[in-house]
PDB file of C-alpha atoms in Angstrom:
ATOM      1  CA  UNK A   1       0.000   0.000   0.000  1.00 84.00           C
ATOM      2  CA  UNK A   2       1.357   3.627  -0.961  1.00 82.00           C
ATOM      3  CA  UNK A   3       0.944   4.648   2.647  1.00 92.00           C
ATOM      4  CA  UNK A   4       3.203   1.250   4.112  1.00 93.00           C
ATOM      5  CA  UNK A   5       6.169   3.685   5.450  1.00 94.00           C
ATOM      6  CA  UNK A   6       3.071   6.004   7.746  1.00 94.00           C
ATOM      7  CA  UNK A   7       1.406   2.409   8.645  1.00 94.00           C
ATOM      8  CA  UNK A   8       4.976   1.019   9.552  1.00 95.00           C
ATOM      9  CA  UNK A   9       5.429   3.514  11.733  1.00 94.00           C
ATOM     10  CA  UNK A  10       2.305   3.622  13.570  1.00 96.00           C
ATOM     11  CA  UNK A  11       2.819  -0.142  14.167  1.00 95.00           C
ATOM     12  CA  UNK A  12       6.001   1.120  15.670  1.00 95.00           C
ATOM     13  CA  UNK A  13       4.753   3.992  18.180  1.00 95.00           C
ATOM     14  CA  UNK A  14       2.018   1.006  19.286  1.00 96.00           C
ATOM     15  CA  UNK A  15       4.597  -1.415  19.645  1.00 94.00           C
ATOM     16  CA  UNK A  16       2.840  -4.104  17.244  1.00 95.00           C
ATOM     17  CA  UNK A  17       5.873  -4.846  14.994  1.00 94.00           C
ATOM     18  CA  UNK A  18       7.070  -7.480  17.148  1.00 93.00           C
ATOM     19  CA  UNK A  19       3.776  -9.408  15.946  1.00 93.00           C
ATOM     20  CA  UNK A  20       4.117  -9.398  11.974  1.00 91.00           C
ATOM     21  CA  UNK A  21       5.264 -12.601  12.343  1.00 92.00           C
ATOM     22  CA  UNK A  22       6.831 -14.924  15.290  1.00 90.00           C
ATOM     23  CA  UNK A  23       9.718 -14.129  17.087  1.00 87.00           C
ATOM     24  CA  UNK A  24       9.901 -10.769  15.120  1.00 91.00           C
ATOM     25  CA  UNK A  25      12.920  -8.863  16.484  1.00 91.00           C
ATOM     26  CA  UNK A  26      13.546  -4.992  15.982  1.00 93.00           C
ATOM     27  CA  UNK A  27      16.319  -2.714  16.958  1.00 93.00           C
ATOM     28  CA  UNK A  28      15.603   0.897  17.679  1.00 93.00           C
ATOM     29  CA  UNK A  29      17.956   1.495  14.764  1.00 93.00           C
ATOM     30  CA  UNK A  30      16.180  -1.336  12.072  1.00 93.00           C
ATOM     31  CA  UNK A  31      12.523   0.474  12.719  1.00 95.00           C
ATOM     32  CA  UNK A  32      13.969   3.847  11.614  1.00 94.00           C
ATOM     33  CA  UNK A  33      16.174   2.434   8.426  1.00 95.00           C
ATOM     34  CA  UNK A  34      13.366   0.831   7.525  1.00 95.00           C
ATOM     35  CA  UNK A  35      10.758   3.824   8.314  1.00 95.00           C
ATOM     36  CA  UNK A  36      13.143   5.342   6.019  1.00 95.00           C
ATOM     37  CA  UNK A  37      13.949   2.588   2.969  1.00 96.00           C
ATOM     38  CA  UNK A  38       9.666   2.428   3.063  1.00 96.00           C
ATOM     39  CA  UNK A  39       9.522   6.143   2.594  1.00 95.00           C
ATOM     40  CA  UNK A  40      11.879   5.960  -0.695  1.00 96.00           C
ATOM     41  CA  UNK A  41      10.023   3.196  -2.536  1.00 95.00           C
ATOM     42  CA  UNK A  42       7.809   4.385  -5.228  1.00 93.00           C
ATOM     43  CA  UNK A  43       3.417   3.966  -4.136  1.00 90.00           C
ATOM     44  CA  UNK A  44       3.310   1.371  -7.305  1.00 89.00           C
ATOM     45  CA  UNK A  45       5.836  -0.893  -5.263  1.00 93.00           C
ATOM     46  CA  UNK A  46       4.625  -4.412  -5.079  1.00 94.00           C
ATOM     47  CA  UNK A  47       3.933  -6.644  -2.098  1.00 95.00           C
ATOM     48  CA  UNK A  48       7.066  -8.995  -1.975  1.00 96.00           C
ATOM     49  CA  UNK A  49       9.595  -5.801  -3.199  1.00 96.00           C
ATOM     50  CA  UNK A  50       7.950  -4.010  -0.096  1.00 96.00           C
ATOM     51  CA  UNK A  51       8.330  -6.731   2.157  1.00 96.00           C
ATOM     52  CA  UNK A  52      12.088  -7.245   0.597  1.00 97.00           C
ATOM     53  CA  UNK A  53      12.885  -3.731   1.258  1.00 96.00           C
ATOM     54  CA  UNK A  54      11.349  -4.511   4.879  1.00 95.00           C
ATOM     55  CA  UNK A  55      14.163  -7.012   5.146  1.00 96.00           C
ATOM     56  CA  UNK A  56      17.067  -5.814   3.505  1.00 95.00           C
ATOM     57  CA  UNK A  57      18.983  -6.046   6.244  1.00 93.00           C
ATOM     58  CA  UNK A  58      18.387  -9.451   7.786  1.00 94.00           C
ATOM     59  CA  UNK A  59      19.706 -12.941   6.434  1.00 94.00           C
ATOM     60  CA  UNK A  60      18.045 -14.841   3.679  1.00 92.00           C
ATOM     61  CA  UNK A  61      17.197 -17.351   6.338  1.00 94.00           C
ATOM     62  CA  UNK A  62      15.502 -15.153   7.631  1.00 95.00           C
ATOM     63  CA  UNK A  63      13.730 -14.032   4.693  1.00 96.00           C
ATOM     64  CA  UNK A  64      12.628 -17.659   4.675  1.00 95.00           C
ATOM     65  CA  UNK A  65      11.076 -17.814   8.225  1.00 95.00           C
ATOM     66  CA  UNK A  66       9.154 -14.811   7.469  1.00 96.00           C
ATOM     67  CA  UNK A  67       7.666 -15.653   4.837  1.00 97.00           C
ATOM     68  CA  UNK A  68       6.656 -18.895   5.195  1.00 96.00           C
ATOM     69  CA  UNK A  69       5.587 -17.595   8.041  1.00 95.00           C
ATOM     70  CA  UNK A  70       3.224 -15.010   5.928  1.00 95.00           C
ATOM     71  CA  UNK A  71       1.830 -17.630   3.884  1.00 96.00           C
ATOM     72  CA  UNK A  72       3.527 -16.694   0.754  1.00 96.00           C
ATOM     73  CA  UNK A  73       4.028 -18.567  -2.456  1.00 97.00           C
ATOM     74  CA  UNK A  74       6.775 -20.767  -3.148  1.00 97.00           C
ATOM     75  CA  UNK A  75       7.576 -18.713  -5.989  1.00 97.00           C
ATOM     76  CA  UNK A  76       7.266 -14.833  -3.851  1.00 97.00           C
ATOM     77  CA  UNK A  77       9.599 -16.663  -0.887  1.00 97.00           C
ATOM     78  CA  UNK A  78      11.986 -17.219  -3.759  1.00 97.00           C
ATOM     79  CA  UNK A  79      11.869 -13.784  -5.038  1.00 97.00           C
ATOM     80  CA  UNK A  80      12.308 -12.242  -2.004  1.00 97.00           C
ATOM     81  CA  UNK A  81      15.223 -13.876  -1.292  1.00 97.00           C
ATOM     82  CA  UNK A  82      16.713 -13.312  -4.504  1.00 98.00           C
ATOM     83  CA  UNK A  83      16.190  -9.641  -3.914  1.00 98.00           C
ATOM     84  CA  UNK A  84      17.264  -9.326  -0.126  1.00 97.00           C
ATOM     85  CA  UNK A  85      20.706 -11.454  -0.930  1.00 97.00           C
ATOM     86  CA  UNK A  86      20.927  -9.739  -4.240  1.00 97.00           C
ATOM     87  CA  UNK A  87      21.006  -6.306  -2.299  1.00 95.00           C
ATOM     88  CA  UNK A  88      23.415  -7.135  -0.213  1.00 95.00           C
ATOM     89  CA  UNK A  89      25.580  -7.409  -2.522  1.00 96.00           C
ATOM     90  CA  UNK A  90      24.864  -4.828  -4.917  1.00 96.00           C
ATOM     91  CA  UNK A  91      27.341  -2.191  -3.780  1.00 95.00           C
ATOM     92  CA  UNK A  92      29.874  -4.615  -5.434  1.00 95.00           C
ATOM     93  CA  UNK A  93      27.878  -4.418  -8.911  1.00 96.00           C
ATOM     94  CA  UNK A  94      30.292  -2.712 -11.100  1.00 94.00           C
ATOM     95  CA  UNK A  95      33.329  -5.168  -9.966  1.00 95.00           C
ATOM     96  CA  UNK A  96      30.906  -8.217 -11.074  1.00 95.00           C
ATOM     97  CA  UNK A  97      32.055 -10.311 -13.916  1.00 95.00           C
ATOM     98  CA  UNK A  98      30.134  -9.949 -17.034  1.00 95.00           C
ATOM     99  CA  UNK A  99      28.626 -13.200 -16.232  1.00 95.00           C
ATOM    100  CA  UNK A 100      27.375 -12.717 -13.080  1.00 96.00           C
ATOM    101  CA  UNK A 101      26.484  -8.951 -13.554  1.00 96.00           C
ATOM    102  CA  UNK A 102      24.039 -10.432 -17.055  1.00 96.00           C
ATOM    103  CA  UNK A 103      22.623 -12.896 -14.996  1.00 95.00           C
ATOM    104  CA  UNK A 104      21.103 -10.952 -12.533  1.00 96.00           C
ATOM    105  CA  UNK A 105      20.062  -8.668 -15.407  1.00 96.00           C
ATOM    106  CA  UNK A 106      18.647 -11.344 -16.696  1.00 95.00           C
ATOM    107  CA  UNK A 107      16.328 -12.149 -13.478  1.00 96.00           C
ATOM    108  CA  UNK A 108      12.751 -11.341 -13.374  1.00 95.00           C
ATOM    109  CA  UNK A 109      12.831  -9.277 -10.082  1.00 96.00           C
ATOM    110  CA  UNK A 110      16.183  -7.026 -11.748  1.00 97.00           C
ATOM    111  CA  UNK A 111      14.093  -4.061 -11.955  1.00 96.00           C
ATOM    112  CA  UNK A 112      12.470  -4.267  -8.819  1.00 97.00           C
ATOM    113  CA  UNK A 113      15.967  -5.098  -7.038  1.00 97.00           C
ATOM    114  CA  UNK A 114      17.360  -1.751  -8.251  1.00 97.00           C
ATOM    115  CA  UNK A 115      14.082   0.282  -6.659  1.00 96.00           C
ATOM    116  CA  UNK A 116      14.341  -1.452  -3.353  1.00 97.00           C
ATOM    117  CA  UNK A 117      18.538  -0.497  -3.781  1.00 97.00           C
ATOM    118  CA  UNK A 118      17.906   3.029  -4.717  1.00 96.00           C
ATOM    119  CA  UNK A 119      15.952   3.287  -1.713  1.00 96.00           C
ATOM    120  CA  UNK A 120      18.350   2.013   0.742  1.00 96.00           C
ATOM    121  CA  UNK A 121      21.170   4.152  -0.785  1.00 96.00           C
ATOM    122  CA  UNK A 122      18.526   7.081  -0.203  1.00 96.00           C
ATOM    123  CA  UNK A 123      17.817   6.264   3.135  1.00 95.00           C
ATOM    124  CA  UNK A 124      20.803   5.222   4.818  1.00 94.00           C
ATOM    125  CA  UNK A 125      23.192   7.590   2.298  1.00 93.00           C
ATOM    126  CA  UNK A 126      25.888   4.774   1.658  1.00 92.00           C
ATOM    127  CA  UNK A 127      26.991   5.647  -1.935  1.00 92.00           C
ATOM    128  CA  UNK A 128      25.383   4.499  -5.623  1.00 93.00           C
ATOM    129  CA  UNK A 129      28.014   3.286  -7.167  1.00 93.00           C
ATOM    130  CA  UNK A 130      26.943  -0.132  -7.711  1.00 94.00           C
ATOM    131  CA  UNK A 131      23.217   0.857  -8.650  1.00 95.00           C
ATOM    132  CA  UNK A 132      24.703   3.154 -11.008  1.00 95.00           C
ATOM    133  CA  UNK A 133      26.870   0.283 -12.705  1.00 96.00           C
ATOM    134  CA  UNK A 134      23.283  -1.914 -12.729  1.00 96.00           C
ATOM    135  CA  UNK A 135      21.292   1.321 -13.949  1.00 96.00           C
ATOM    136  CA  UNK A 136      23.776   1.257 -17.070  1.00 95.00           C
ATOM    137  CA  UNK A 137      23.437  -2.685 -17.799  1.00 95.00           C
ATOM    138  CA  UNK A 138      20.275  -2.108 -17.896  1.00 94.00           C
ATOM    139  CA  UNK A 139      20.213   0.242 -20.228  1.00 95.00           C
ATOM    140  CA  UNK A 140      22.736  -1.502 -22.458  1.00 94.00           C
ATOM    141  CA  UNK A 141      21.162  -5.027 -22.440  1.00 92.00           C
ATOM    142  CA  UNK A 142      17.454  -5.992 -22.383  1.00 92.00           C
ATOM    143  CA  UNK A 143      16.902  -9.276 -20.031  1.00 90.00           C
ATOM    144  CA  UNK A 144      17.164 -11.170 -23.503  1.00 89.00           C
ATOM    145  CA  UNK A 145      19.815  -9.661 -24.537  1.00 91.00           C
ATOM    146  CA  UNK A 146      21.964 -10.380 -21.171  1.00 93.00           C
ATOM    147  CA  UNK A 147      21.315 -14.085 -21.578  1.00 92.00           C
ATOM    148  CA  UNK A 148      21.563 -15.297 -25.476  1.00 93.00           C
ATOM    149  CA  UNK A 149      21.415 -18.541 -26.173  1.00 94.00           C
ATOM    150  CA  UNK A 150      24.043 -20.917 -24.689  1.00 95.00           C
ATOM    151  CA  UNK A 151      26.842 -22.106 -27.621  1.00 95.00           C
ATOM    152  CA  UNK A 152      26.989 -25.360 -26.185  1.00 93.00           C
ATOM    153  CA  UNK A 153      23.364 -27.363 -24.402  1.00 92.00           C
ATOM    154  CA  UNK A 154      23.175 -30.689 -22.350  1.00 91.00           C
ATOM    155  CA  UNK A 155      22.580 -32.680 -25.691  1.00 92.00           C
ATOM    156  CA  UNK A 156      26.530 -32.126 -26.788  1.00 91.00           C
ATOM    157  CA  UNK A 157      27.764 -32.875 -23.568  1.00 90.00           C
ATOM    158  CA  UNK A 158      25.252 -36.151 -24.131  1.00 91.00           C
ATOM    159  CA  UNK A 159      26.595 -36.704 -27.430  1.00 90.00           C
ATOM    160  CA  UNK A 160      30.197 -36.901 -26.388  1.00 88.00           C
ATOM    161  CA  UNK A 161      29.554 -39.241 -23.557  1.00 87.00           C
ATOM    162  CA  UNK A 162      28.391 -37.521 -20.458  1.00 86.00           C
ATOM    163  CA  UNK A 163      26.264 -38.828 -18.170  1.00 86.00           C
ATOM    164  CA  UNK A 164      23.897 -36.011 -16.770  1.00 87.00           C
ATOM    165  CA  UNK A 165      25.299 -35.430 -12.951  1.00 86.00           C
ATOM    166  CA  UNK A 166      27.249 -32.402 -11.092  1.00 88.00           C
ATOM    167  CA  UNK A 167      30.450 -32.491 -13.670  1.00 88.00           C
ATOM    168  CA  UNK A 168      27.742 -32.309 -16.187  1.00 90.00           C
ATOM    169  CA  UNK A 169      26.794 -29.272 -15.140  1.00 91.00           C
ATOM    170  CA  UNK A 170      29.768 -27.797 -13.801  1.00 93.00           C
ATOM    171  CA  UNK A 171      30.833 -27.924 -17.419  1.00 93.00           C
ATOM    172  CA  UNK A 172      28.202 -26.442 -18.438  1.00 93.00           C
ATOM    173  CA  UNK A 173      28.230 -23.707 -16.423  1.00 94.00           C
ATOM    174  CA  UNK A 174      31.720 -23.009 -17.030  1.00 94.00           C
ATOM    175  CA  UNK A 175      31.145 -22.942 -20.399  1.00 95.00           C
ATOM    176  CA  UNK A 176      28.370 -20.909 -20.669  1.00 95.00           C
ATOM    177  CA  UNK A 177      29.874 -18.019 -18.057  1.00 95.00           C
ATOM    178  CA  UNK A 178      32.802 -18.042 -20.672  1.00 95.00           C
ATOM    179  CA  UNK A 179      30.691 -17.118 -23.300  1.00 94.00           C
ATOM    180  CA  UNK A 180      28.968 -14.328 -21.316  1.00 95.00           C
ATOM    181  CA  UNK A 181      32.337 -13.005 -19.989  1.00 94.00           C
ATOM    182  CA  UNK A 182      33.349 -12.698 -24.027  1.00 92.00           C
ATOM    183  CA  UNK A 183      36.121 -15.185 -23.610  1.00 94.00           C
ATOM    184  CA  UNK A 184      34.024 -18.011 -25.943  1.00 93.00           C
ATOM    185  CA  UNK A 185      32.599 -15.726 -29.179  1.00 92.00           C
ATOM    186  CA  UNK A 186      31.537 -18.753 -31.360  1.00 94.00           C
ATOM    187  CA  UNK A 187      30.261 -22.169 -31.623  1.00 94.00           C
ATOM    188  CA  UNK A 188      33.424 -23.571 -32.627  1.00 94.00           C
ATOM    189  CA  UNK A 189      35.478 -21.837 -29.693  1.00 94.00           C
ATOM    190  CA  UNK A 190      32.980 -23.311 -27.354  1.00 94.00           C
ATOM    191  CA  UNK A 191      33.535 -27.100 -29.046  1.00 92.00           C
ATOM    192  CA  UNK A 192      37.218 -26.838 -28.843  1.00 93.00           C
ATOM    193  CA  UNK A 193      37.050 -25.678 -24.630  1.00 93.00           C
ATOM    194  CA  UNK A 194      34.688 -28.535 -24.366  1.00 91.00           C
ATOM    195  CA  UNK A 195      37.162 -31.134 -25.498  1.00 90.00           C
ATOM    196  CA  UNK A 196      39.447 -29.631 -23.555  1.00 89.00           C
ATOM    197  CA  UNK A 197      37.614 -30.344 -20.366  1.00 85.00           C
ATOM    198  CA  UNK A 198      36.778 -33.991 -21.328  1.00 83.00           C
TER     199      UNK A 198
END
C-alpha cells in the first residue's frame, strides 16, 4: 500500500511490529532504516519488493522464516530472497564479472531489485556506485539480450559421452559463463574448450 512507510510507523509507536510474524525482532535502529527505505520506494511498489525492502537487512534465512511464516508462495519466498541477498551485494555491482552482472540482469525481479537499492542508498546515504553500474546494464542489455542462447546445451555434452550429474553441469556452467564473460565468441570456440575439459 502507498501509505506502508506512515502504517509502519504507527505499528512502531504502538509497539505491534514485534507481531508481523513470530519471534519478530527490531532494533531501535532497524525500525527507523526501515521507516526510512519504506519512505523511498515508489506507491506502485509491489507486495514482496515491499516486504524485501522490509528485510534488507536481515539474512536470507531469515527471509525464509518470514515468509513462510506469511503464507507466501513458493515462488514470492523465492523472489524475495533473490532480492534481499541480491542487495546485499549490490554495492559490489560494477566489480561483477560480465557473467554474473548479465545474470542478474537477466532475473525477473532485476528491476524491482534496483528500486528497493535506490531506496536504501537514499535512506541510509551509503553511496550508488553499484546501482549506477546496474542502472547502465540495464540500459545496455534488455533481459534477452543479457542471456543469449548458450553455444553449447546438455545434448553435446550427451553426445560426447556424459552422463547427466554435477560435472555435467559444472561444465556447463563453465562454459556458458565463458561465453557471457566474451572469452568463448563462437560455436566452434565453445567445441574446442569442451574437449578440452573432457
Amino acid at each position: 500500500h502507498p501509505a506502508r512507510a506512515r502504517a509502519f510507523a504507527l505499528m512502531a509507536d504502538l509497539n505491534l511490529l514485534m507481531h508481523l510474524w513470530p519471534r519478530a525482532e527490531w532494533s531501535d535502529r532497524q525500525i527507523e532504516v526501515c521507516r526510512r527505505v519504506l519512505t523511498e520506494l515508489p506507491p506502485s511498489c509491489g507486495f514482496i519488493p515491499a516486504l524485501a525492502a522490509l528485510l534488507h537487512d536481515r539474512s536470507a534465512e531469515h527471509v525464509q522464516h518470514v515468509t513462510r511464516a506469511l503464507r507466501c508462495s513458493n515462488h514470492e519466498i523465492a523472489l524475495a530472497r533473490w532480492l534481499v541477498q541480491q542487495q546485499a551485494r549490490m554495492p559490489d555491482f560494477a566489480a561483477f564479472t560480465p557473467a554474473d552482472a548479465r545474470k542478474i540482469r537477466a532475473h525477473p525481479g532485476f528491476d524491482d531489485l534496483l528500486l528497493i537499492h535506490r531506496a536504501v542508498c537514499t535512506a541510509t546515504g551509503r553511496p550508488r556506485t553499484g546501482l549506477a553500474a546496474a542502472e547502465r546494464l540495464r540500459d545496455a542489455l534488455t533481459a534477452d539480450q543479457a542471456t543469449p542462447p548458450p553455444f553449447i546445451t546438455g545434448e553435446d555434452l550427451i553426445d560426447k559421452g556424459l552422463k547427466p550429474g554435477p560435472r555435467f553441469k559444472d561444465i556447463l556452467n563453465r562454459l556458458y559463463d565463458a561465453q557471457l564473460n566474451g572469452q568463448l565468441t563462437s560455436r566452434d570456440a565453445a567445441l574446442k574448450q569442451l574437449q578440452q575439459y573432457l
